[in-house]
Tab-separated table of N, CA and C in Angstrom:
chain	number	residue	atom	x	y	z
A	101	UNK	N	0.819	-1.178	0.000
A	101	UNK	CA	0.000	0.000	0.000
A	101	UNK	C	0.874	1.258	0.000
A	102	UNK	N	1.927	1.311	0.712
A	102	UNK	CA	2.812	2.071	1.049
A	102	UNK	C	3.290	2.745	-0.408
A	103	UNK	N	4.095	1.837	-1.241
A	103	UNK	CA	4.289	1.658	-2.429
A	103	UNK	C	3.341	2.180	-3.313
A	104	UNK	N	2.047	1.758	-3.389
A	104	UNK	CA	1.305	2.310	-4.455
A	104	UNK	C	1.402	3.975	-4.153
A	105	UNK	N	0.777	4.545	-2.964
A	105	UNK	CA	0.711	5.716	-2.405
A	105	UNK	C	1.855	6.870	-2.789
A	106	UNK	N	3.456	5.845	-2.652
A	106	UNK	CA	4.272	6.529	-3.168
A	106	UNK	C	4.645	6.599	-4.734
A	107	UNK	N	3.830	5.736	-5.189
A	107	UNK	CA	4.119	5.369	-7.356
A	107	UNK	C	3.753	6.501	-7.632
A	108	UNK	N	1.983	6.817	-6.754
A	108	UNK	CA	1.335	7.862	-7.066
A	108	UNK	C	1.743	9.094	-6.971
A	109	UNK	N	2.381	9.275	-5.796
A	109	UNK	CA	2.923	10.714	-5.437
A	109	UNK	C	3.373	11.086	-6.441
A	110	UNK	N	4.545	9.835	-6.663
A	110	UNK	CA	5.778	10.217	-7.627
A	110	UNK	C	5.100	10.640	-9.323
A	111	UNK	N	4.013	9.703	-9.352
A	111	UNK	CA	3.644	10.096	-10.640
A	111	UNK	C	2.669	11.848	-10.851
A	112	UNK	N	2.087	12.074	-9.654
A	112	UNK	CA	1.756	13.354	-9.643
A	112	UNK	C	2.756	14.793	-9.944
A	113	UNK	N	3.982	14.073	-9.516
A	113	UNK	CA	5.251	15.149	-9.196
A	113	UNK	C	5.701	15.178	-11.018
A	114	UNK	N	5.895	14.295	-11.495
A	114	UNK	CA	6.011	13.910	-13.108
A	114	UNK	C	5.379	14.457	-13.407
A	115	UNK	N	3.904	14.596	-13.389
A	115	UNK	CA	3.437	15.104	-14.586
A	115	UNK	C	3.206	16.652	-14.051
A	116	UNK	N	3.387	17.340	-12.786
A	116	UNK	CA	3.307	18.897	-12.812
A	116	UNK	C	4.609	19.202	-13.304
A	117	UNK	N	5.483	18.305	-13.339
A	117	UNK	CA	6.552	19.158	-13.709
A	117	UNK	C	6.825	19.089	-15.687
A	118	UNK	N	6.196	18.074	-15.929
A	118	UNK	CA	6.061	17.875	-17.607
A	118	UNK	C	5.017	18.949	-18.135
A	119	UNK	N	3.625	19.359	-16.968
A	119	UNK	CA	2.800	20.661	-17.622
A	119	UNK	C	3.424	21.761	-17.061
A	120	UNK	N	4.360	22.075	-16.634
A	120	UNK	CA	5.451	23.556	-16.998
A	120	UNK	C	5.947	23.711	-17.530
A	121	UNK	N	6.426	22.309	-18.430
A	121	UNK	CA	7.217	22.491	-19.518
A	121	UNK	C	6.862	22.516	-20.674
A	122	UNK	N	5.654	21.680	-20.873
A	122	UNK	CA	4.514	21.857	-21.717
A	122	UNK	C	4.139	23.112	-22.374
A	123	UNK	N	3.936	23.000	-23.645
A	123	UNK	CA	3.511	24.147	-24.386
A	123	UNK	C	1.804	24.353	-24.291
A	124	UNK	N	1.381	25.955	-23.732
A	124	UNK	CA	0.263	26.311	-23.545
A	124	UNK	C	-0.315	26.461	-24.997
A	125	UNK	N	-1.233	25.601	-25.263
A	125	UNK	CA	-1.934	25.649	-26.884
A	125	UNK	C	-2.957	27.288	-27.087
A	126	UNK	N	-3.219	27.532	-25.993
A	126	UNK	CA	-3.912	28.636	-25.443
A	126	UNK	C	-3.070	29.789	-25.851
A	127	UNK	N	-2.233	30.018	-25.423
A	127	UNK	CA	-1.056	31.022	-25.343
A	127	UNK	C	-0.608	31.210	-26.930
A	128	UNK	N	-0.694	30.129	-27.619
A	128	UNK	CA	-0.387	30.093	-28.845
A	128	UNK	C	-1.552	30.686	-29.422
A	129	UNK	N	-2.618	30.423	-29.437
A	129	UNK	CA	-4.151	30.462	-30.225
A	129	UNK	C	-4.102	32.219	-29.968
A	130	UNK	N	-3.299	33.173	-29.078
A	130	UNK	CA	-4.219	34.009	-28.534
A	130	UNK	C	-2.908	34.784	-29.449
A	131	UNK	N	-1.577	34.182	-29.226
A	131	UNK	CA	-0.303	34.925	-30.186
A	131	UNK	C	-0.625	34.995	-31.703
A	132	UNK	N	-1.588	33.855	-32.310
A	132	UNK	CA	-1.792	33.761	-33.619
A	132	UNK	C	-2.777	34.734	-33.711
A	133	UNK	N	-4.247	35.045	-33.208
A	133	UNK	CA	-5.072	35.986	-33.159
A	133	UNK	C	-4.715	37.175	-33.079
A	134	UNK	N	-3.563	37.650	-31.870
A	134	UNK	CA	-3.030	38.820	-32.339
A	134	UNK	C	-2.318	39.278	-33.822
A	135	UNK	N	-1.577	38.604	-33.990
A	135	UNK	CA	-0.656	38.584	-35.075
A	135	UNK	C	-1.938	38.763	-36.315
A	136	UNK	N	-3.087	37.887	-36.244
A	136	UNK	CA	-3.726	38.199	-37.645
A	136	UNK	C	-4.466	39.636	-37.935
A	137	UNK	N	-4.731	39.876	-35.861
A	137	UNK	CA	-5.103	41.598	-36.263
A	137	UNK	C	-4.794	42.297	-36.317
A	138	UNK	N	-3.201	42.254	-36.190
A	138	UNK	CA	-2.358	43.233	-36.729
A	138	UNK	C	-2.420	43.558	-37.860
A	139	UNK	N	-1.967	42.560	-38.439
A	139	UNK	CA	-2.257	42.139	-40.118
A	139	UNK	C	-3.305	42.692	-40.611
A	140	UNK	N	-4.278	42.319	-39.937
A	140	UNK	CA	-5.664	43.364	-40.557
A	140	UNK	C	-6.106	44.322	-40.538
A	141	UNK	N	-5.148	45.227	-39.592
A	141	UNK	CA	-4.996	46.570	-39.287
A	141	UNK	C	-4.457	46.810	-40.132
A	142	UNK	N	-3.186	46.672	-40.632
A	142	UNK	CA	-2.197	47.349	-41.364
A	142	UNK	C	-3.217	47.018	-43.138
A	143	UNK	N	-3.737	46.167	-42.963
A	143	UNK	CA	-3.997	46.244	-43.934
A	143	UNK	C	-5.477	46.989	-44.799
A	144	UNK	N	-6.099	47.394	-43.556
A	144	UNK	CA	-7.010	48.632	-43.476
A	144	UNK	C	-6.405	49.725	-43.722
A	145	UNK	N	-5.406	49.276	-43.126
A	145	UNK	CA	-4.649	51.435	-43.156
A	145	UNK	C	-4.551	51.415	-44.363
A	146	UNK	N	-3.324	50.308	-45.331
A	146	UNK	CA	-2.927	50.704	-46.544
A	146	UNK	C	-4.220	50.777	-47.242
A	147	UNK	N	-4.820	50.422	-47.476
A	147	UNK	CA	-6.065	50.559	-47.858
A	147	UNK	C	-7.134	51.893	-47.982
A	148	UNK	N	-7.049	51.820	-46.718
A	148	UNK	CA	-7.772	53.765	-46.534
A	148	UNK	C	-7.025	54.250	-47.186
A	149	UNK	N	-5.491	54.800	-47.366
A	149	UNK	CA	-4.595	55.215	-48.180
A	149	UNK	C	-4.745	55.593	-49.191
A	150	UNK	N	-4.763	54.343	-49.883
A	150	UNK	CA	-4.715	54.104	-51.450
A	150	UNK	C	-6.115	54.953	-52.099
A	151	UNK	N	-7.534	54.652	-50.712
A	151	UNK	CA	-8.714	54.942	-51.256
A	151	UNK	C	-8.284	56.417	-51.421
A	152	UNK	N	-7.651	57.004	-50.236
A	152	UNK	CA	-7.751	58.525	-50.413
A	152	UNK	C	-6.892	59.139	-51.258
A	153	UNK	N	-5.931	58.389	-51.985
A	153	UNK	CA	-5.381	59.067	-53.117
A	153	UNK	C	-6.239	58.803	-54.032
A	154	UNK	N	-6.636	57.846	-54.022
A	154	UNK	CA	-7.377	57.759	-55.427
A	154	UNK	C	-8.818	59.147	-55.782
A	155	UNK	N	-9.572	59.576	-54.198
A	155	UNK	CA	-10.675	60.297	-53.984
A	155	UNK	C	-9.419	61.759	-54.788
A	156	UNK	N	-8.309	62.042	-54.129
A	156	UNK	CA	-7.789	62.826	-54.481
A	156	UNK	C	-7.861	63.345	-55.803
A	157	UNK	N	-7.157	62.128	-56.665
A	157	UNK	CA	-7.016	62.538	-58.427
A	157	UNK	C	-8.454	62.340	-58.950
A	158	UNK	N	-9.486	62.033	-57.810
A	158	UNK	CA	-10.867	62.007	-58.521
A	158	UNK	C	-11.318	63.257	-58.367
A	159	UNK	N	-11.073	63.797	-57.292
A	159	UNK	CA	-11.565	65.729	-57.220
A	159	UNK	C	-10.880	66.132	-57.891
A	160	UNK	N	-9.231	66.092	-58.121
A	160	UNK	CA	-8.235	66.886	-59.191
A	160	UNK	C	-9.212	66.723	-60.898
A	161	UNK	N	-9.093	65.582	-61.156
A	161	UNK	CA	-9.657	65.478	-62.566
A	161	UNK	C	-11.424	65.844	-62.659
A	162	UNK	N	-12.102	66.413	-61.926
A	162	UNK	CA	-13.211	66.820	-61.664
A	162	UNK	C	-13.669	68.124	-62.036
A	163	UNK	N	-12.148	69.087	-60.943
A	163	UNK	CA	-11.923	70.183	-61.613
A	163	UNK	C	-12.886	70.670	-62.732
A	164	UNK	N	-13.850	71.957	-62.764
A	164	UNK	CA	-14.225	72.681	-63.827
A	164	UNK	C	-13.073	73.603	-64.496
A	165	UNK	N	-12.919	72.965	-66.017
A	165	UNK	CA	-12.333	73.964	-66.272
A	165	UNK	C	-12.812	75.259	-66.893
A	166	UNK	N	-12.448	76.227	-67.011
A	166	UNK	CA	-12.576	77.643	-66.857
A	166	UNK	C	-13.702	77.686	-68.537
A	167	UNK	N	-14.938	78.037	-68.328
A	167	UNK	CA	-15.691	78.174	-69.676
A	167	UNK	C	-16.104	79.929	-69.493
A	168	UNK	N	-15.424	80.605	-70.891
A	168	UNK	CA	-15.853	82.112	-70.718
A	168	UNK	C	-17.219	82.009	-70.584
A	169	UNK	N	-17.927	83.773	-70.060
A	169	UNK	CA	-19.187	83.575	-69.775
A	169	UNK	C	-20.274	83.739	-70.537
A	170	UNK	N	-21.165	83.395	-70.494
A	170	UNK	CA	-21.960	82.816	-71.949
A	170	UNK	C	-23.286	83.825	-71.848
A	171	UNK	N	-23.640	84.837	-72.475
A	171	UNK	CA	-24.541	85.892	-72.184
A	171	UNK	C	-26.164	85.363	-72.054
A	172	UNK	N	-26.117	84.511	-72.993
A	172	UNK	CA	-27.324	84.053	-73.446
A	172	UNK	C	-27.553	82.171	-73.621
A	173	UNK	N	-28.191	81.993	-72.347
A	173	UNK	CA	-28.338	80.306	-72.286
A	173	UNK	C	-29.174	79.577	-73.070
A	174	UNK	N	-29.389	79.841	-74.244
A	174	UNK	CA	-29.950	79.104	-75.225
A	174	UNK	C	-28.716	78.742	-76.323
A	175	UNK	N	-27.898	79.942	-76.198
A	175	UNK	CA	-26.764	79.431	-76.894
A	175	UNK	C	-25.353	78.470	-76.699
A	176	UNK	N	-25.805	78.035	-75.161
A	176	UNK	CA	-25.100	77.039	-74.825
A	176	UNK	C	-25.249	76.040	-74.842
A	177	UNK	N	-24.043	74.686	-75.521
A	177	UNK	CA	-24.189	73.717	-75.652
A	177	UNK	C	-24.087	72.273	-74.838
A	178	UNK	N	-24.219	71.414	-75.110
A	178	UNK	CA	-24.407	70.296	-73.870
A	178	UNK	C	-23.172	69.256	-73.757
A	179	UNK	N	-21.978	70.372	-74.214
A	179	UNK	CA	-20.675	69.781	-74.046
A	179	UNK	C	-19.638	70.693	-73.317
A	180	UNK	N	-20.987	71.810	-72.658
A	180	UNK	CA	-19.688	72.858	-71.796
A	180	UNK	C	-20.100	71.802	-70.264
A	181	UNK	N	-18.726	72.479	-69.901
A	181	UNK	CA	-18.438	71.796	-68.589
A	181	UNK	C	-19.232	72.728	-67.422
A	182	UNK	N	-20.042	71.784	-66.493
A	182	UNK	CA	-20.653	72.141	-65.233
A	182	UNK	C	-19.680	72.371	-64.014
A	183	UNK	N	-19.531	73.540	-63.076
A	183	UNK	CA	-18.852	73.212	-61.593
A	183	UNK	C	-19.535	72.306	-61.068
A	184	UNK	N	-18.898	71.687	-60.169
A	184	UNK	CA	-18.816	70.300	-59.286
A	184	UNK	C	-20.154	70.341	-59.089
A	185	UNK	N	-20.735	71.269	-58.140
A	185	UNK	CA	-21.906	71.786	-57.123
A	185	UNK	C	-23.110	71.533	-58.157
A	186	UNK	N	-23.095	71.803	-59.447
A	186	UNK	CA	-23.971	71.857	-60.153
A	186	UNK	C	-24.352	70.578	-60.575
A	187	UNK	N	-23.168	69.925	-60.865
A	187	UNK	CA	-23.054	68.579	-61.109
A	187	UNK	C	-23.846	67.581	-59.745
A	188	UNK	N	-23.261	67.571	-58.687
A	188	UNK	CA	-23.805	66.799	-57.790
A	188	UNK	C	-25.252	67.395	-57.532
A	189	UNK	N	-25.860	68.541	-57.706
A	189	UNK	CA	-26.909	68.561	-57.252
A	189	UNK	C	-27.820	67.950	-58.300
A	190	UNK	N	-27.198	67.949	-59.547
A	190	UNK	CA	-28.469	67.290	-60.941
A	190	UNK	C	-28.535	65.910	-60.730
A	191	UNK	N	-27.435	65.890	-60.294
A	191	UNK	CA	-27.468	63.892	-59.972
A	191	UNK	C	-28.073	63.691	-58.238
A	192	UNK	N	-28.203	64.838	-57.935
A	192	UNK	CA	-28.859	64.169	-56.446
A	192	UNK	C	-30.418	64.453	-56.409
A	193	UNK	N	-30.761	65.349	-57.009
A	193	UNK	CA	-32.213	65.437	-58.113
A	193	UNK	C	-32.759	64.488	-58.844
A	194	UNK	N	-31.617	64.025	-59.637
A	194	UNK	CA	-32.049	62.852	-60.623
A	194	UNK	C	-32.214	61.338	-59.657
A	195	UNK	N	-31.630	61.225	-59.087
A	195	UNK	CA	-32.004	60.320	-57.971
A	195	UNK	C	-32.971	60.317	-56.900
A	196	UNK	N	-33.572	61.651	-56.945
A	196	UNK	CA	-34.804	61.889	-56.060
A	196	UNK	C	-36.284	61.883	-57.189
A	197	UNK	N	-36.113	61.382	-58.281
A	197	UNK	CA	-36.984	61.049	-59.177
A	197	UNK	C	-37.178	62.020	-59.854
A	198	UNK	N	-36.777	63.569	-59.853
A	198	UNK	CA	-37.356	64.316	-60.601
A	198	UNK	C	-37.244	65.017	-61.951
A	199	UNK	N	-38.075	64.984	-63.063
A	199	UNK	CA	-38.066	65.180	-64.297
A	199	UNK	C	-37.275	66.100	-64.566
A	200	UNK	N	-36.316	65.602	-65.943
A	200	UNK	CA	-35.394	66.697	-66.598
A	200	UNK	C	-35.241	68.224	-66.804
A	201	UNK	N	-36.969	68.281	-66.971
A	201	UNK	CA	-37.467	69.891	-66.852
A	201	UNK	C	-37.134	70.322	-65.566
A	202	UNK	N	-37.729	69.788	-64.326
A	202	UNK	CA	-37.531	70.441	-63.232
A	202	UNK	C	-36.077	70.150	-62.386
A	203	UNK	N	-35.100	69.671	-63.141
A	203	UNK	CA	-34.047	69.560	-62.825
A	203	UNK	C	-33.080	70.666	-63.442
A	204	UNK	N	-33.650	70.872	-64.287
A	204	UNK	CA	-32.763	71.806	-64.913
A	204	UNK	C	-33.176	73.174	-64.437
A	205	UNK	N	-34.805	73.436	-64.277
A	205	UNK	CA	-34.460	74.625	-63.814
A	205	UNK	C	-34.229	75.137	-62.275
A	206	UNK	N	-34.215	73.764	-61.603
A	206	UNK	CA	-33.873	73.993	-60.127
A	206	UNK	C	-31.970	74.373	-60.432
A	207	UNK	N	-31.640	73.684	-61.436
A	207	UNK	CA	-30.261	73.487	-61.210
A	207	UNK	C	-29.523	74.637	-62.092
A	208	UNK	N	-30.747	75.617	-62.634
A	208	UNK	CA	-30.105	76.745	-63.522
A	208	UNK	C	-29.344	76.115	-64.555
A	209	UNK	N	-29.590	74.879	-65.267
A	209	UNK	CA	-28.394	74.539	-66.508
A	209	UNK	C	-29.817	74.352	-67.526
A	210	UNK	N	-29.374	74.317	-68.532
A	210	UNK	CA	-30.175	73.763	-69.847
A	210	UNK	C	-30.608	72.305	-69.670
A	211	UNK	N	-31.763	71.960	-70.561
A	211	UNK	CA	-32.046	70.582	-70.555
A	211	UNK	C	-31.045	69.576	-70.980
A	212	UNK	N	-30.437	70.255	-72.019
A	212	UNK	CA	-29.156	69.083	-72.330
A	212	UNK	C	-28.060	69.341	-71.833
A	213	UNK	N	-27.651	69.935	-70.993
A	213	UNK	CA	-26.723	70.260	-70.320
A	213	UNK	C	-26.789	69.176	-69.086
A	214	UNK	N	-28.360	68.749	-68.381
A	214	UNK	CA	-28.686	68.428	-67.249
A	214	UNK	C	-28.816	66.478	-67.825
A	215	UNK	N	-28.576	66.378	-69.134
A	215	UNK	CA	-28.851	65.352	-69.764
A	215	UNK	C	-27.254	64.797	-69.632
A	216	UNK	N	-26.565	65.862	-70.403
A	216	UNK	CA	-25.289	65.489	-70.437
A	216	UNK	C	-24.668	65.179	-69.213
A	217	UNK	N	-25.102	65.671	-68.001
A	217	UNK	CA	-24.455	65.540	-66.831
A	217	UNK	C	-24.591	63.966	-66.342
A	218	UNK	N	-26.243	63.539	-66.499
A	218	UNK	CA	-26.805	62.160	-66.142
A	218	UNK	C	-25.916	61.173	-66.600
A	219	UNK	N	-25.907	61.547	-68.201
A	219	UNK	CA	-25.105	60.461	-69.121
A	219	UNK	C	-23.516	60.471	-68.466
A	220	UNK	N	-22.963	61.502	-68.579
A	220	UNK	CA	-21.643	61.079	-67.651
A	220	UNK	C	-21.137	60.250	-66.591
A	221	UNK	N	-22.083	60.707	-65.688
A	221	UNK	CA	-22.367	59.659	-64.639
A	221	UNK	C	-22.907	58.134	-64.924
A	222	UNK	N	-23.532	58.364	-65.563
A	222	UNK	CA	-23.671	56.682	-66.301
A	222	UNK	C	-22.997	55.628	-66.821
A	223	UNK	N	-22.068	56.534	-67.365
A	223	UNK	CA	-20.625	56.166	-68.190
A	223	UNK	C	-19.446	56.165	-67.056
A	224	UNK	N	-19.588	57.112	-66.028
A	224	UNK	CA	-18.777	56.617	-65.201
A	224	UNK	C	-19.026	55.108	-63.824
A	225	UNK	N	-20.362	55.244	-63.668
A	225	UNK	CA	-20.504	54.221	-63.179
A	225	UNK	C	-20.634	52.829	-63.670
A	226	UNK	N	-20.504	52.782	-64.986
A	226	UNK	CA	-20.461	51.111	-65.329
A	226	UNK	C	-18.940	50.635	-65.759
């Protein structure tokens, strides 16, 4: 009896000292999880980045360029260029359902002017 009591001891003493030496699978699972959200951080950032250069050369090339001023708006055609403001508001009109007529004259441009703007956007979104 004596004997068994002491096999046991001895085998208790074995194995606390084999789980200190033992690798925590835990400890690992929680080093790999960090490591992947790092990773997924950094790779958000570069990301936001890239988006905001790109928003950049999308306002640069947006740019109105300079059209002398035109006395009389019947004589303007539906290939002069709109400022930005004019632009986003015909397309935020045209997306609120409302007819070409009343887009144009909310938006002060000609009917084909307010046409040409739609179609751009059309062409840029596909």
């Amino acid at each position: 009896m004596e004997t068994l009591i002491i096999l046991l001891f001895s085998l208790a003493i074995v194995l606390l000292i084999i789980s200190f030496f033992g690798k925590d699978k835990v400890a690992k699972l929680e080093e790999d999880l960090e490591q992947m959200t790092l990773t997924y951080i950094q790779d958000i950032y570069q990301l936001k980045k890239k988006v905001k250069i790109l928003e950049e050369e999308f306002v640069i090339q947006d740019d109105p360029v300079p059209v002398p001023p035109v006395k009389n708006k019947s004589t303007v055609n539906s290939n002069d260029i709109e400022p930005i403001h004019e632009k986003s508001q015909v397309l935020s009109l045209y997306s609120q359902g409302l007819s070409l007529d009343q887009i144009a004259r909310q938006s002060s441009l000609t009917k084909e002017q307010t046409i040409s703007v739609i179609e751009q956007q059309r062409l840029r979104g596909e």
